[in-house]
XYZ file of C-alpha atoms in Angstrom:
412
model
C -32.837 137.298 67.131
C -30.398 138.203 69.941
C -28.250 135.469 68.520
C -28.413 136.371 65.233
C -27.758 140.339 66.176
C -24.600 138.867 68.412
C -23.152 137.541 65.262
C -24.018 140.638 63.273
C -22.151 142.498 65.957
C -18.790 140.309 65.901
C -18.559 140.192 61.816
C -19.283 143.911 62.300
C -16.040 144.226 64.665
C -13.980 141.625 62.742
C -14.103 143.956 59.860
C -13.702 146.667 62.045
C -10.631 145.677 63.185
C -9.172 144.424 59.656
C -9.693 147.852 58.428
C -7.824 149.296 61.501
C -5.219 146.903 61.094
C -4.843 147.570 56.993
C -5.178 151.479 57.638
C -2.087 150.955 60.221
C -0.420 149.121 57.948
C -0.243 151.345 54.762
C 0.634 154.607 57.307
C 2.915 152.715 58.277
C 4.331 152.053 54.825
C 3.920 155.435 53.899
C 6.245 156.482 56.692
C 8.723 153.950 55.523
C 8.320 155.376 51.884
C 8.978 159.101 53.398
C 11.426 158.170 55.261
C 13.626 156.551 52.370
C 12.902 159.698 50.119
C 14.134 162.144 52.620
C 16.869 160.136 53.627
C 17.681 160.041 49.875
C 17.518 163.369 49.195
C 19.294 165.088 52.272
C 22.123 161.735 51.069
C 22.741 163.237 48.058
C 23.896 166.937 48.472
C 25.712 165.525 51.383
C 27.885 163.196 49.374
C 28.876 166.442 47.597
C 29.513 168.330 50.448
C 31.430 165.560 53.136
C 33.159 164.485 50.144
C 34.589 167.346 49.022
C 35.646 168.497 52.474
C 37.399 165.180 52.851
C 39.159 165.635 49.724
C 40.358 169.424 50.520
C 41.304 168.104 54.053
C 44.217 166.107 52.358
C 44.860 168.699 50.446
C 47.306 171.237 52.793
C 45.533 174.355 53.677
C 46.127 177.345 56.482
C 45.549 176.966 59.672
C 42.555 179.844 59.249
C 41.521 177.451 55.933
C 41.618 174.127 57.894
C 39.281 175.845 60.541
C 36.345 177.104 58.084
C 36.875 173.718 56.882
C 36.356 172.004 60.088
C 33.225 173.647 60.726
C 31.578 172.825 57.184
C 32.488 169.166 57.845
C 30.918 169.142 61.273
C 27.681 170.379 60.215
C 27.498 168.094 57.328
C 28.438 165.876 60.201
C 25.782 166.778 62.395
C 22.942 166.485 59.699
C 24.023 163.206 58.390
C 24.372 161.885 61.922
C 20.490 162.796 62.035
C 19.528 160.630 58.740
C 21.728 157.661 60.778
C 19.825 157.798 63.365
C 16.857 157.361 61.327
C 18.093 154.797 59.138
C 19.215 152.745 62.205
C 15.839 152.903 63.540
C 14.251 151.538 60.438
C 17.101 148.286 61.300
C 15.587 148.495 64.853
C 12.165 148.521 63.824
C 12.937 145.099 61.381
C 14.893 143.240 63.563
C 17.982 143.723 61.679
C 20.469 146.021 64.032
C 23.414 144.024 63.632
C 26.831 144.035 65.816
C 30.389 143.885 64.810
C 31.926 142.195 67.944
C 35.614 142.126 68.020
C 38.408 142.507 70.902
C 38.331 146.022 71.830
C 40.477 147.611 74.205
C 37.571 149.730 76.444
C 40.364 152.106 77.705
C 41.098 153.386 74.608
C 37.422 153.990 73.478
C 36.798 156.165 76.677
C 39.856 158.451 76.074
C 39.183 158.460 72.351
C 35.371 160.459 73.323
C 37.083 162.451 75.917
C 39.846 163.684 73.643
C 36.591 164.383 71.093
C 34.295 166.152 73.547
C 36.687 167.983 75.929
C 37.420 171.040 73.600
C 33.718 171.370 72.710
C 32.656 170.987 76.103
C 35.462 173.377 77.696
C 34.634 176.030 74.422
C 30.850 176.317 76.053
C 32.486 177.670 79.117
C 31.972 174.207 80.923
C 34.600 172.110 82.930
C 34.856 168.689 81.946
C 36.008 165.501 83.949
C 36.692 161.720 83.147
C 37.181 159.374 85.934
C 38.715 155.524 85.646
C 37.571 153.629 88.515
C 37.708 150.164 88.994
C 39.927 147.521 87.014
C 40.323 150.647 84.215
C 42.169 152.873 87.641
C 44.900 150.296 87.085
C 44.975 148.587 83.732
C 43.858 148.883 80.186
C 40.196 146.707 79.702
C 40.020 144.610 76.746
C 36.358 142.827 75.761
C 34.620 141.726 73.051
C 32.075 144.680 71.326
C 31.561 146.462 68.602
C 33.277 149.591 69.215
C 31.902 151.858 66.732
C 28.220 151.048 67.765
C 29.774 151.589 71.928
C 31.077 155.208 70.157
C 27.432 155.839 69.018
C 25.465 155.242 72.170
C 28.211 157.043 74.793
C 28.898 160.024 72.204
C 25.093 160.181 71.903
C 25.021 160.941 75.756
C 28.024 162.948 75.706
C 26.488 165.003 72.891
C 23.101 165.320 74.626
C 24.792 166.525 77.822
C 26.738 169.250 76.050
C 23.612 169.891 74.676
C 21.153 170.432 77.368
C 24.029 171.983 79.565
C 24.583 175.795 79.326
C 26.629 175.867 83.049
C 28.475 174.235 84.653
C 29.888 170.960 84.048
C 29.917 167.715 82.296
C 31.637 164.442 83.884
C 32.263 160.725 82.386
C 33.037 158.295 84.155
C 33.564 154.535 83.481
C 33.773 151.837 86.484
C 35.111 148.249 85.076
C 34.922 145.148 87.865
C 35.711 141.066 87.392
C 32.111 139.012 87.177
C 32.203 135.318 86.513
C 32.486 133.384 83.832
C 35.829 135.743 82.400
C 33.330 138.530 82.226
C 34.011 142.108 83.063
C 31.046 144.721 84.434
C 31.232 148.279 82.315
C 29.535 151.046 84.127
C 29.625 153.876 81.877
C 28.237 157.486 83.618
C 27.459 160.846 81.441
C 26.383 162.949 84.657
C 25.356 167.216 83.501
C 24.029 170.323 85.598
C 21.876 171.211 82.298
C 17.877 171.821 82.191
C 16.920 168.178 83.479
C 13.923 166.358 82.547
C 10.529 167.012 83.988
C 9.079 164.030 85.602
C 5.841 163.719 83.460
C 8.269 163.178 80.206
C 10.156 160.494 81.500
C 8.407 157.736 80.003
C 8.455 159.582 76.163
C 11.970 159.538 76.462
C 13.147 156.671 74.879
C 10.207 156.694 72.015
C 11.132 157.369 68.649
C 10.477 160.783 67.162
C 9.475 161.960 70.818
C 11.410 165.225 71.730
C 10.457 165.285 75.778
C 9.264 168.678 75.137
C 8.477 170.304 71.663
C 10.575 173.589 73.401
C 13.153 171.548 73.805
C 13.220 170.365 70.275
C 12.990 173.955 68.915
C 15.698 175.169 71.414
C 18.122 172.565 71.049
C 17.433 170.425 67.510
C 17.291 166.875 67.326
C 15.219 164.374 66.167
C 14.665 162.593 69.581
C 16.081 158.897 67.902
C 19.455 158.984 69.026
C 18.661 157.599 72.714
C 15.839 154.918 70.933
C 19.212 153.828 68.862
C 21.367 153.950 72.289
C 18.596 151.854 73.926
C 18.578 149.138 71.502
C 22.302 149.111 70.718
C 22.659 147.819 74.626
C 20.102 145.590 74.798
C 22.098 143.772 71.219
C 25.399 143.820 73.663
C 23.709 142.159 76.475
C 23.106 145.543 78.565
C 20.846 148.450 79.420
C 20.695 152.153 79.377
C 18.513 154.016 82.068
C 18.959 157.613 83.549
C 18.236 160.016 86.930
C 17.170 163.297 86.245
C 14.567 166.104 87.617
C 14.108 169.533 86.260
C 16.409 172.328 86.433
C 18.782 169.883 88.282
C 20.681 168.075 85.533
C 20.271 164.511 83.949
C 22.647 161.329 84.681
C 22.328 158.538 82.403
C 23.654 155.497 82.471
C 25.243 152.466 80.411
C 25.747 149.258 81.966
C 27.389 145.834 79.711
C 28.760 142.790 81.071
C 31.117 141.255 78.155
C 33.343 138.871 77.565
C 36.904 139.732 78.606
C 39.794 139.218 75.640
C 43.298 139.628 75.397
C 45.111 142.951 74.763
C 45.773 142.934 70.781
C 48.754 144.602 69.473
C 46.814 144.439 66.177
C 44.457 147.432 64.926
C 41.262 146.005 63.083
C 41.040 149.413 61.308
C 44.637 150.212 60.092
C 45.171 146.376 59.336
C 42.043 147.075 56.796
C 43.254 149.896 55.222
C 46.658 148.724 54.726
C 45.259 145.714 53.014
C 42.515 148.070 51.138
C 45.230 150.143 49.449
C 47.437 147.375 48.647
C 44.732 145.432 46.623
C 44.075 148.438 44.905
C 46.954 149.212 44.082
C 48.672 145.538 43.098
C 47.182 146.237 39.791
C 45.480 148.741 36.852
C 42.334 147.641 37.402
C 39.646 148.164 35.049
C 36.436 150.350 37.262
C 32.970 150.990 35.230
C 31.475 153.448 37.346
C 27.541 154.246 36.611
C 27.111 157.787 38.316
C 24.062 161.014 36.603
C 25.130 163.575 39.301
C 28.119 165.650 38.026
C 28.796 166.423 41.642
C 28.645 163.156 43.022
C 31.563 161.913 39.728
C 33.719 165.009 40.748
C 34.047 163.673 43.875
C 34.358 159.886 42.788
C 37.604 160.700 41.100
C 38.916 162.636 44.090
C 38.151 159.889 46.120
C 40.134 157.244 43.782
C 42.630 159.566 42.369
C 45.747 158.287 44.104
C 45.264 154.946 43.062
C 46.368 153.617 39.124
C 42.819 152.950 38.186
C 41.441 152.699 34.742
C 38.188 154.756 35.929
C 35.547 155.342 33.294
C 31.982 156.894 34.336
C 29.322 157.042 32.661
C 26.177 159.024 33.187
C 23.693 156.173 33.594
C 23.066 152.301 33.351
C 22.712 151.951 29.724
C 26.178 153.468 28.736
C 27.894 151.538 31.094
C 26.338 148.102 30.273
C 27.478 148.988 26.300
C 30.834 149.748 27.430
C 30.686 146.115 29.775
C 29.864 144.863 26.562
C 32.487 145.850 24.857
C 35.361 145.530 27.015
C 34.154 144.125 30.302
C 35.300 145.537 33.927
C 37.336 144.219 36.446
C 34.640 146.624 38.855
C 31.355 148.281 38.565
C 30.386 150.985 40.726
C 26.257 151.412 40.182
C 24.417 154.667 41.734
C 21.055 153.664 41.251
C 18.607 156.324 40.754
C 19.750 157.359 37.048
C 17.783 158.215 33.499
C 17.248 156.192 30.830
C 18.466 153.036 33.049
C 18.606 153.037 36.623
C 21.488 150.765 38.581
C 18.713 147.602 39.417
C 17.736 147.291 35.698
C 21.668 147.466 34.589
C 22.773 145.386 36.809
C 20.061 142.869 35.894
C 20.944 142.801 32.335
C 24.422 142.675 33.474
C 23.824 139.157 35.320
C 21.564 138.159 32.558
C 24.112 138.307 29.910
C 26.746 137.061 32.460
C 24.499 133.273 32.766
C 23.574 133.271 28.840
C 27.486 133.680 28.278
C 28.394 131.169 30.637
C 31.136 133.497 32.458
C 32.028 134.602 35.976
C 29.664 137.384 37.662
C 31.764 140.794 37.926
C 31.487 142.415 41.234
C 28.927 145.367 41.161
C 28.998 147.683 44.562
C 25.586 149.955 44.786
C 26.934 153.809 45.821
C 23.622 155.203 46.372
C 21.991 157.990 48.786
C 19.110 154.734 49.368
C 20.507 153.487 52.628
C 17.877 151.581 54.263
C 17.910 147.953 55.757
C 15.059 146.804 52.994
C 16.681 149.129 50.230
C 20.332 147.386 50.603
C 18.957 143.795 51.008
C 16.566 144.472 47.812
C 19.773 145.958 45.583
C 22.074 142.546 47.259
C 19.011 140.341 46.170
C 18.657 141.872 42.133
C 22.268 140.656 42.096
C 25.016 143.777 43.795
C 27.769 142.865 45.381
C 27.980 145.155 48.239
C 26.407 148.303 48.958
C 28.328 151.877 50.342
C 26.287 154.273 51.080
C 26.215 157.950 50.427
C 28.196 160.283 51.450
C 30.550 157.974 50.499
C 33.559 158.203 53.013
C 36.722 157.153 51.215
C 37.646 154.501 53.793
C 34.533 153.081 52.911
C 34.552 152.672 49.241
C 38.055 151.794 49.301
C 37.068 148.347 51.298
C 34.592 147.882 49.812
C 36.305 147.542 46.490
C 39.540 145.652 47.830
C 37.413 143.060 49.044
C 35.182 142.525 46.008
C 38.538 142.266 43.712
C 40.004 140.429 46.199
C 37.171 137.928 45.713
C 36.968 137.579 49.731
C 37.219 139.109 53.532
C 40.601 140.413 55.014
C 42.912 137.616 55.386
């Protein structure tokens, strides 16, 4: 018997455990399933809103005009850096946090977040200083990294230390030094007099949706994601991120990488991109197909695309535009993909379908949807898109996006 209630016991547990383990696994998809909704829906409005402001931006305004602007594009800012942070934690949480490593000059990337965060932290009342020490006291730095993810995490700690920081002062520093191997040593150090962290919350600090203190949260905003990002962001570039702080004395956090060192490029990765963006699109009257239910979200399509010669039709969902492919076929599509009647998956998969019983070459299709997450772009790529840009859809974006699908390949 004491055998037979031993075994009872362990099938007992077994099936404990496998219903523990299934019950964790559907909250964890129905997190994953909120997650994309929300991020979806906030997405949307947004596209209207950032779009728009980018549109009036070029448009020549007063200096009173350009200032009202300002502020509606930072908070549309502010809340779509919050879905980011989200969405980049889903690619953290999948393994899928990917770098764009290039020569960057390091030098320029710390005066670009001063000049960024010394009039906000200056119109709080606060002093600011930056400090070059090292190699970077006497020459520009050069190394391979991805400088907009480098941006992220320091402008993350900058933005928390403005933040937190009601008197007093704020102070950056960056310390560069020679390592072996034709390696160079980046200290980077965002140092405040703000509120501090209490001991007992240090831990929580770098776990996703964790606010140290649910006063702070409701006093300051924030998600509590941005430093999980930051965290994971330097571990991808071969570093670390840790911090000093106590209560009521201020926080200093810090940034350490040790990359490869390059050579100074005359050559900006950015403007050589747009150059070659514009001039692709505008080499020819290309034919566009554009798939889009949201009058608000077309309005600002053909803002976006007006300068350039393009024979734009939209069309309010998937089944119009794969009658008018039919018809006269597209150098282009552009697919939103939550639309009536037929969303952008189904049209694009009768779009390929017809391409293979026709025999002729696939025409590019680029998803411009408010779905943004890691699985949601790799599931639209796999049903046969192109590319994906996500909404808001920044004009810079779009515009490379499209140049290099009619260009049929990368930047040269």
């Amino acid at each position: 018997m004491p055998a037979t209630a031993t075994t009872a016991d362990l099938r007992l547990a077994l099936e404990q455990e496998r219903a523990a383990r299934q019950e964790a696994e559907a909250a964890n998809q129905a997190k994953s399933a909120f997650l994309a909704v929300m991020s979806h829906e906030i997405r949307t409005p947004l596209n209207g809103v950032l779009g728009m402001a980018e549109v009036l931006a070029d448009s020549g305004m007063r200096e009173d005009q350009k200032q009202a602007l300002d502020t509606i594009a930072d908070s549309g800012n502010l809340l779509l850096t919050i879905v980011n942070d989200i969405l980049d934690l889903s690619k953290v949480e999948a393994g899928k946090l990917e770098l764009e490593m290039m020569p960057t000059c390091v030098t320029e990337v710390f005066h670009s977040l001063c000049r960024q965060f010394r009039p906000r932290v200056e119109a709080k009342g606060l002093s600011f200083t930056s400090v070059l020490s090292g190699l970077m006291a006497r020459e520009e730095v050069w190394a391979e990294l991805d400088p907009t993810r480098l941006t992220q995490v320091l402008g993350n700690l900058l933005a928390n230390a403005l933040k937190f920081t009601s008197e007093g002062a704020v102070t950056f520093t960056v310390h560069a030094r020679e390592v072996t191997n034709g390696c160079v040593a980046l200290d980077f150090r965002i140092r405040d007099t703000g509120s501090g962290i209490h001991a007992a919350q240090h831990k929580k600090l770098f776990s996703p949706f964790a606010q140290a203190e649910v006063s702070v949260n409701r006093l300051h905003g924030g998600t509590g994601l941005g430093l999980v990002v930051a965290q994971q962001i330097c571990r991808e570039m071969g570093g670390g991120i840790d911090f000093t702080s106590a209560a009521g004395e201020g926080s200093e956090f810090h940034v350490s990488l040790v990359l490869q060192s390059t050579e100074p490029s005359a050559e900006d990765p950015a403007q050589d991109e747009l150059d070659w963006s514009n001039e692709v699109l505008q080499r020819h009257r290309w034919r566009v197909l554009a798939a889009e239910d949201n009058l608000t979200n077309q309005l600002v399509l053909r803002h976006l695309l007006k300068e350039f010669d393009l024979d734009l039709t939209i069309l309010p969902d998937g089944a119009e535009l794969c009658a008018l492919w039919r018809a006269g076929g597209a150098d282009l599509i552009l697919m939103d993909v939550n639309m009536p009647v037929m969303d952008g998956v189904a049209a694009t998969s009768e779009i390929r379908r017809a391409e293979r019983e026709e025999g002729c070459a696939p025409v590019p299709i680029i998803a411009i949807s408010a779905n943004a997450m890691a699985h949601q772009i790799e599931g639209y790529l796999a049903q046969g898109m192109t590319a994906h840009v996500a909404k808001p859809t920044r004009k810079s974006d779009l515009v490379a996006a499209m140049a290099r699908a009619l260009a049929g390949s990368s930047l040269p």
